[in-house]
Short mmCIF file of N, CA and C in Angstrom, two decimals:
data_model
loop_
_atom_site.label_atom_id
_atom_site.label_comp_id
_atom_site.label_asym_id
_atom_site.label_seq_id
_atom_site.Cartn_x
_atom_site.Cartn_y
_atom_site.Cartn_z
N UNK A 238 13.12 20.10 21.52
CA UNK A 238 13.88 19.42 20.50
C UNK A 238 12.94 19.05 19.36
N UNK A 239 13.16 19.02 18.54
CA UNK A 239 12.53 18.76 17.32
C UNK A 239 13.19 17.27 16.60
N UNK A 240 11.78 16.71 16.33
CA UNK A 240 11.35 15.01 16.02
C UNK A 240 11.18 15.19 14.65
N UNK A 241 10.86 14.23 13.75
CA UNK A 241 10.24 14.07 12.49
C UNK A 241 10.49 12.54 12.53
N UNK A 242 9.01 11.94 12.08
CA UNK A 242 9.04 10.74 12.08
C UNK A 242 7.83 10.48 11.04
N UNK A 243 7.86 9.21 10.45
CA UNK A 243 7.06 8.61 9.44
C UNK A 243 6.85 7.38 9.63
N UNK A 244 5.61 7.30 9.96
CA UNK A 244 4.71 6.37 10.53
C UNK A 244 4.08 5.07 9.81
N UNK A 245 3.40 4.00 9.73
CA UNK A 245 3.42 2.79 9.25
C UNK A 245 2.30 2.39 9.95
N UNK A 246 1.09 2.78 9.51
CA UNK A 246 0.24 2.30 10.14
C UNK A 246 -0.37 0.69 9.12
N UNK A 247 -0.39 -0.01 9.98
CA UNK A 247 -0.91 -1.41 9.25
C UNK A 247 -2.75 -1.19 9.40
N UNK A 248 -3.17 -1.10 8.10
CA UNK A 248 -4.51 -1.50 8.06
C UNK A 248 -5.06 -2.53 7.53
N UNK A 249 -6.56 -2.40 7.74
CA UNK A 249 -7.26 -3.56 7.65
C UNK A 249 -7.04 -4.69 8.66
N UNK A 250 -6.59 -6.22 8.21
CA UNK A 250 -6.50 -7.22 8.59
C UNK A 250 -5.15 -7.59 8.52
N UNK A 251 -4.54 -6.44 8.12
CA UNK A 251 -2.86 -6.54 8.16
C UNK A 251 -2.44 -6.51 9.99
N UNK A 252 -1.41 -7.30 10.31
CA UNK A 252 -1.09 -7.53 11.35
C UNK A 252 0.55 -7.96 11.62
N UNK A 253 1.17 -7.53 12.71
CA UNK A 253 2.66 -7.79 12.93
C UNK A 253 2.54 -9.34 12.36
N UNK A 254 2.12 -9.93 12.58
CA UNK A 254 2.53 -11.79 11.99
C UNK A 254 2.80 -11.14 10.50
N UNK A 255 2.19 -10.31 9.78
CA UNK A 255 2.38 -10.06 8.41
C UNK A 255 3.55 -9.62 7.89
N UNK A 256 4.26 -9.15 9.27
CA UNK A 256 5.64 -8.88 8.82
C UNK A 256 6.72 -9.59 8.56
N UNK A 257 6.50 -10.99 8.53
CA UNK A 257 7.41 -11.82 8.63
C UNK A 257 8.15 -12.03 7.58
N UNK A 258 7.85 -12.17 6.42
CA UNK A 258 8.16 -12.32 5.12
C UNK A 258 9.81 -11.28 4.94
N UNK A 259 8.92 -10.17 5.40
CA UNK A 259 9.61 -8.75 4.88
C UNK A 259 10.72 -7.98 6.24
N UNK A 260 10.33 -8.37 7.57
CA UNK A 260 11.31 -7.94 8.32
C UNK A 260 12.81 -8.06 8.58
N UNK A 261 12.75 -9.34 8.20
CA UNK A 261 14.83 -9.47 8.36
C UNK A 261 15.67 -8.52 7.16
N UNK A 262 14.87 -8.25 5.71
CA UNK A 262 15.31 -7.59 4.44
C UNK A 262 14.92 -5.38 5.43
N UNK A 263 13.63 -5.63 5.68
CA UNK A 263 13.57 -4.63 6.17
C UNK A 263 14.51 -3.93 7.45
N UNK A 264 14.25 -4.70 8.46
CA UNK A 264 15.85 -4.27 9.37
C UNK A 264 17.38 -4.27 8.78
N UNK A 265 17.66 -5.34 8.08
CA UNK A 265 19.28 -5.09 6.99
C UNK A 265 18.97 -4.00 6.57
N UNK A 266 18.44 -3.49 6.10
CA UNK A 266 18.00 -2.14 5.19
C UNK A 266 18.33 -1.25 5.62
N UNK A 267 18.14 -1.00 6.48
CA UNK A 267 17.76 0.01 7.80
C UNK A 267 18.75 0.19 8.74
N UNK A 268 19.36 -0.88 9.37
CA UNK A 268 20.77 -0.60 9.60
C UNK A 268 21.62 -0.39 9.06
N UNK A 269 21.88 -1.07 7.49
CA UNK A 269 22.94 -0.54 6.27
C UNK A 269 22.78 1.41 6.64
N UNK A 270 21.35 1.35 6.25
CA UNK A 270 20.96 3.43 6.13
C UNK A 270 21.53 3.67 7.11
N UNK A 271 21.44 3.67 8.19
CA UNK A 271 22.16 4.34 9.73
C UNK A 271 23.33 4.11 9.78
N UNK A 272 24.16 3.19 8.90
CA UNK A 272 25.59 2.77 9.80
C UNK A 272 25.51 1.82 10.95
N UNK A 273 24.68 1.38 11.18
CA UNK A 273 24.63 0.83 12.52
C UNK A 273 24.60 -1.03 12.42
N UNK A 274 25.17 -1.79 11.17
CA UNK A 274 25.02 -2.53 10.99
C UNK A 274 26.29 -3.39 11.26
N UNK A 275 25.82 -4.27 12.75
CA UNK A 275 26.64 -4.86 13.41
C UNK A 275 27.87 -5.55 12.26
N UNK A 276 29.27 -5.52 13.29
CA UNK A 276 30.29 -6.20 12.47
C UNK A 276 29.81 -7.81 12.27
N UNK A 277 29.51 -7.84 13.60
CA UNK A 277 29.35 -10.15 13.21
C UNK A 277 28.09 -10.18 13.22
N UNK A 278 27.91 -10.99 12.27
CA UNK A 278 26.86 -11.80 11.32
C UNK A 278 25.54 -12.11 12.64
N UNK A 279 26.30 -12.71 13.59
CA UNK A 279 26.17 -13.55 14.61
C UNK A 279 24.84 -12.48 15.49
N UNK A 280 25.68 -11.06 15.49
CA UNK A 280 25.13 -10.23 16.37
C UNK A 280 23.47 -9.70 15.68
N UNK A 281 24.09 -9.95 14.23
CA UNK A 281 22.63 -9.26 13.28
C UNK A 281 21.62 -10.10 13.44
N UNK A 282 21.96 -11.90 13.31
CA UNK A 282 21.06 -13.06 13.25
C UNK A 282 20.34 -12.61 14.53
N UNK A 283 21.09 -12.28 16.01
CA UNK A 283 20.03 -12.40 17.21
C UNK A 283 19.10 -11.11 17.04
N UNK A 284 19.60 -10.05 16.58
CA UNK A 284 18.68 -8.81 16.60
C UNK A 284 17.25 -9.50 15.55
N UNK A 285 17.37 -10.02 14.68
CA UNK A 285 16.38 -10.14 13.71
C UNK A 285 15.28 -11.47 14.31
N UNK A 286 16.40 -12.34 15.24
CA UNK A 286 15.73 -13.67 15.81
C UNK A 286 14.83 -13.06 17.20
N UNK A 287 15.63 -11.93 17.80
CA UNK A 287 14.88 -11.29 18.70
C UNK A 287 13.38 -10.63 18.24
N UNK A 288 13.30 -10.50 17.12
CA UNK A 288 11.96 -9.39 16.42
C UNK A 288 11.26 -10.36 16.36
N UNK A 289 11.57 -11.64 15.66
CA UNK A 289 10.95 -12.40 14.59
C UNK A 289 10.18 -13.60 15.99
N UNK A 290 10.88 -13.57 16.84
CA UNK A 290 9.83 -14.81 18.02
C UNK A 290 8.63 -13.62 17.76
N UNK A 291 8.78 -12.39 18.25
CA UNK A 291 7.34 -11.34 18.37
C UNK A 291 6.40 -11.67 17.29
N UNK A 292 7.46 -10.80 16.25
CA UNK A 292 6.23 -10.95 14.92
C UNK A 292 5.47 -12.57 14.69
N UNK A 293 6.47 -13.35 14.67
CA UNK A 293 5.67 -14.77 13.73
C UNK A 293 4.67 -14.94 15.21
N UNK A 294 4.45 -14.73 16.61
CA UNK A 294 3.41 -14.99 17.61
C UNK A 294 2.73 -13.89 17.59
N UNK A 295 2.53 -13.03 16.52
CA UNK A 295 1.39 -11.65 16.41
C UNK A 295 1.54 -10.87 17.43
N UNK A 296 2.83 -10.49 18.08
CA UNK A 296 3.15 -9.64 19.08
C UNK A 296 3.72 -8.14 18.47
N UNK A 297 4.12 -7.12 19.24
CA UNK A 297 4.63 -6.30 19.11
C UNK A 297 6.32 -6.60 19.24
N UNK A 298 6.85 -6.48 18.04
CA UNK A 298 8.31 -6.52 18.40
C UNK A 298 9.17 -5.47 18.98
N UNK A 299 10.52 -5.57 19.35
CA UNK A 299 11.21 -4.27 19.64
C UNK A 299 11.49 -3.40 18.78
N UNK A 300 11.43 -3.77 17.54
CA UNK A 300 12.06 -2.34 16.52
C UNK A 300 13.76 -2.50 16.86
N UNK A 301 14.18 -1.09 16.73
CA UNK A 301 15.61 -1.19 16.95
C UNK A 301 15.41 0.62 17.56
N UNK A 302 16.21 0.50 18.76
CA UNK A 302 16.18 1.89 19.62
C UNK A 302 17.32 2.21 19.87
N UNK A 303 18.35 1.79 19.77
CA UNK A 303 19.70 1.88 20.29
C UNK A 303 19.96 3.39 19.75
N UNK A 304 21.15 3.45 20.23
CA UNK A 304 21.63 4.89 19.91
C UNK A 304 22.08 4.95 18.25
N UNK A 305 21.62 5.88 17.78
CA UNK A 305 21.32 6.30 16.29
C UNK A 305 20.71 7.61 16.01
N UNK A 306 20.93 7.78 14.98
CA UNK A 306 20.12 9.32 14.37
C UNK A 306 19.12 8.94 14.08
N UNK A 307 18.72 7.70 13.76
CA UNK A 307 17.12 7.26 13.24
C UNK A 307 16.92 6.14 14.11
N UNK A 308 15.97 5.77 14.48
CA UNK A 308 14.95 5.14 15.26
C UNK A 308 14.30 4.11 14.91
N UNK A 309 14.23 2.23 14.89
CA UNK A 309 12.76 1.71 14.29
C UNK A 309 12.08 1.91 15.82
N UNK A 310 10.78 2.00 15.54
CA UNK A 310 10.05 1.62 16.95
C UNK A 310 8.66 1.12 16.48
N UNK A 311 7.94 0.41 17.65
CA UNK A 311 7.35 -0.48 17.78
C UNK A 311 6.06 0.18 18.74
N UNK A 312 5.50 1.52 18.88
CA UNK A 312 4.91 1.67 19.72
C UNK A 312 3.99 0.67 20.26
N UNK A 313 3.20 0.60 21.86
CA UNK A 313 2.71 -0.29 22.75
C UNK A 313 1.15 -0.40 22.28
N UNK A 314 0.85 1.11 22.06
CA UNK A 314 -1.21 1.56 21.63
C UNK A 314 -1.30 1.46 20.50
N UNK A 315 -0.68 0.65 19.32
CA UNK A 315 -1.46 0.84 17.90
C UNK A 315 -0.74 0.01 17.31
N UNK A 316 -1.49 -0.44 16.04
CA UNK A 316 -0.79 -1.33 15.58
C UNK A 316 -0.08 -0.57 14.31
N UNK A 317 1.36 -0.24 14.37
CA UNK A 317 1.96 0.49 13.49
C UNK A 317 3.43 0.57 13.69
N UNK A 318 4.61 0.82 13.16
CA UNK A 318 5.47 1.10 13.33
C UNK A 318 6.37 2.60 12.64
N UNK A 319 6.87 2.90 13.46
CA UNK A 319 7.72 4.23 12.68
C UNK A 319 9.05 4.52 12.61
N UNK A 320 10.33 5.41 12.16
CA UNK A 320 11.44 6.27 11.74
C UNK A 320 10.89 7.46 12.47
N UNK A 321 11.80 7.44 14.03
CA UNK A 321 11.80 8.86 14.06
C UNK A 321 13.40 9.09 14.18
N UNK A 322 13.63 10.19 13.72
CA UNK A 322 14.69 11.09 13.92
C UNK A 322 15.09 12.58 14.74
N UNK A 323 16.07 12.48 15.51
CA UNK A 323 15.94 13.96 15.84
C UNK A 323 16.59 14.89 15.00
N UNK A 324 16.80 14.48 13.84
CA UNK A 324 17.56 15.64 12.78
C UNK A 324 16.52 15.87 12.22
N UNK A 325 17.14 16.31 10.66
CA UNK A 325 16.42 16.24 9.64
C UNK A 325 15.10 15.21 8.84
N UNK A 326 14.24 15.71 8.36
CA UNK A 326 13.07 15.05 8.24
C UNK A 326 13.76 14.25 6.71
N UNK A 327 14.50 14.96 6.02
CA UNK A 327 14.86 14.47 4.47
C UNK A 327 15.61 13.19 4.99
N UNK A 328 16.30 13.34 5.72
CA UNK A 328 16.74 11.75 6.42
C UNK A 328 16.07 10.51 6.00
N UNK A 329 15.04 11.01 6.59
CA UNK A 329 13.90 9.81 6.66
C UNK A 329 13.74 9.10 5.17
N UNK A 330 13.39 9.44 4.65
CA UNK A 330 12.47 10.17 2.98
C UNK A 330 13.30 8.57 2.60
N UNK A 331 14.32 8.38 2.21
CA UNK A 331 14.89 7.63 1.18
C UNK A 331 14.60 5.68 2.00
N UNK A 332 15.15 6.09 3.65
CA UNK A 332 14.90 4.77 3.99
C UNK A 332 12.95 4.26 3.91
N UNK A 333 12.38 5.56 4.13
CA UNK A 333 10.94 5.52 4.01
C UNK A 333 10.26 4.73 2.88
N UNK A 334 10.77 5.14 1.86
CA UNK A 334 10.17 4.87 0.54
C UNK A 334 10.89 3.67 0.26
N UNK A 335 11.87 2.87 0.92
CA UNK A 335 12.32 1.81 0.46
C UNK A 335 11.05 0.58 1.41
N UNK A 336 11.06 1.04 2.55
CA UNK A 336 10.19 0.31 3.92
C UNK A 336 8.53 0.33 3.01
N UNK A 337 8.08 1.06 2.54
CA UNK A 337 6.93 1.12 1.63
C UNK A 337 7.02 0.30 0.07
N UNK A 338 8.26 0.00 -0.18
CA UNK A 338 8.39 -0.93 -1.38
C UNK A 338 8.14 -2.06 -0.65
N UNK A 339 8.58 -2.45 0.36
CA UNK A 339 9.09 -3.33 0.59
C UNK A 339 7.52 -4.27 1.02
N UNK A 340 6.61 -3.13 2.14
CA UNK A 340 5.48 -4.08 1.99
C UNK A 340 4.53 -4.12 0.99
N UNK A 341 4.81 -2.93 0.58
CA UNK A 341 4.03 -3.30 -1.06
C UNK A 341 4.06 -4.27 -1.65
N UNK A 342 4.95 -4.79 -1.89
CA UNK A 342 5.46 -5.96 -2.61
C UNK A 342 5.15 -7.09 -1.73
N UNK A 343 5.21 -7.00 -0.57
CA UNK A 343 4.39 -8.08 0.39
C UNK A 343 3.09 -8.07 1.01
N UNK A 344 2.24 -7.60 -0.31
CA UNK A 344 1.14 -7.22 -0.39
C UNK A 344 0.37 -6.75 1.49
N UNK A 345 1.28 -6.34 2.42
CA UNK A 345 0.72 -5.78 3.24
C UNK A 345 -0.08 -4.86 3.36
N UNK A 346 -1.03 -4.08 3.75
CA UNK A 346 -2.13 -3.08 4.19
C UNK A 346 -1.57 -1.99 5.11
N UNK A 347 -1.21 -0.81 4.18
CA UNK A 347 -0.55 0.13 5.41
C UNK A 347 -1.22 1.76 4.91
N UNK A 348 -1.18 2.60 5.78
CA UNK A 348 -0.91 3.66 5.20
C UNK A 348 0.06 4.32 5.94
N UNK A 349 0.53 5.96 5.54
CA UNK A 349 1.86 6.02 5.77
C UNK A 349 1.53 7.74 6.45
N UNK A 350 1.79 8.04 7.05
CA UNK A 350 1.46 9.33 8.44
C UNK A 350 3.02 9.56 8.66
N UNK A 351 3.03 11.13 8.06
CA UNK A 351 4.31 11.60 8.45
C UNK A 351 4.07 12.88 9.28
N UNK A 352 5.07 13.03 10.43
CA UNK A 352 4.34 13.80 11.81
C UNK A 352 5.95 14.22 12.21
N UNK A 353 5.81 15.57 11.18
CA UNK A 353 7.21 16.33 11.03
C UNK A 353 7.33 17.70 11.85
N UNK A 354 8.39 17.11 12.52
CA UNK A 354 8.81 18.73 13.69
C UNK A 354 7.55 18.83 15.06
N UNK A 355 7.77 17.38 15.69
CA UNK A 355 6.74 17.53 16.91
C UNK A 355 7.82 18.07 17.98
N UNK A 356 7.03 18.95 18.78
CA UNK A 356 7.99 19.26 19.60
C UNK A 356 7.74 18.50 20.90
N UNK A 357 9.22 17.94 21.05
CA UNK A 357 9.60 16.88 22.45
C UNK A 357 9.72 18.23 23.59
N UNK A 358 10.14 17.73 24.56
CA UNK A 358 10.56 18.09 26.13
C UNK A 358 12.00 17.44 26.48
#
């Protein structure tokens, strides 16, 4: 099966606590793009309250994995987060470049690794 995903690596002294500012705007974002953006308010507050105990204690949060065409994830070995998809890579591209405004502007430390058409099992 064929992946395409775009990666978020936090550098320097940038760290998940750094995401705090920018994650609740960044997940709305991101679920609006997928469709996947719960009907009650109620259900969105715990997904974002669920991330946000992680991030603000410098942990790894969950991302969002549920069933979708696009993916946030949180891998366990690095400090980074990514968009993978099993479709199309152009998918990615538009929510990508919004997730890169976004810590730009929250003067975070990232660079950005796109790792298009890995082949799964």
């Amino acid at each position: 099966m064929k992946v395409s995903s775009v990666h978020f690596v936090l550098k320097g002294k940038s760290d998940y606590k750094d995401l705090a500012p920018v994650f609740p705007d960044i997940l709305k974002m991101f679920l609006e793009a997928i469709d996947q953006m719960p009907e009650e308010e109620e259900l969105l507050q715990m997904l974002i309250e669920l991330n946000m105990i992680d991030i603000e204690q410098n942990r790894k949060p969950e991302g969002y994995n549920r069933k979708g065409k696009i993916r946030l994830v949180f891998p366990m070995d690095s400090k980074e987060f990514y968009l993978k998809t099993f479709g199309k890579a152009t998918e990615l591209k538009p929510i990508a470049d919004k997730i890169s405004d976004m810590l730009t502007a929250a003067n975070i430390k990232f660079e950005i690794k796109e790792n298009d058409r890995v082949e799964y099992d």
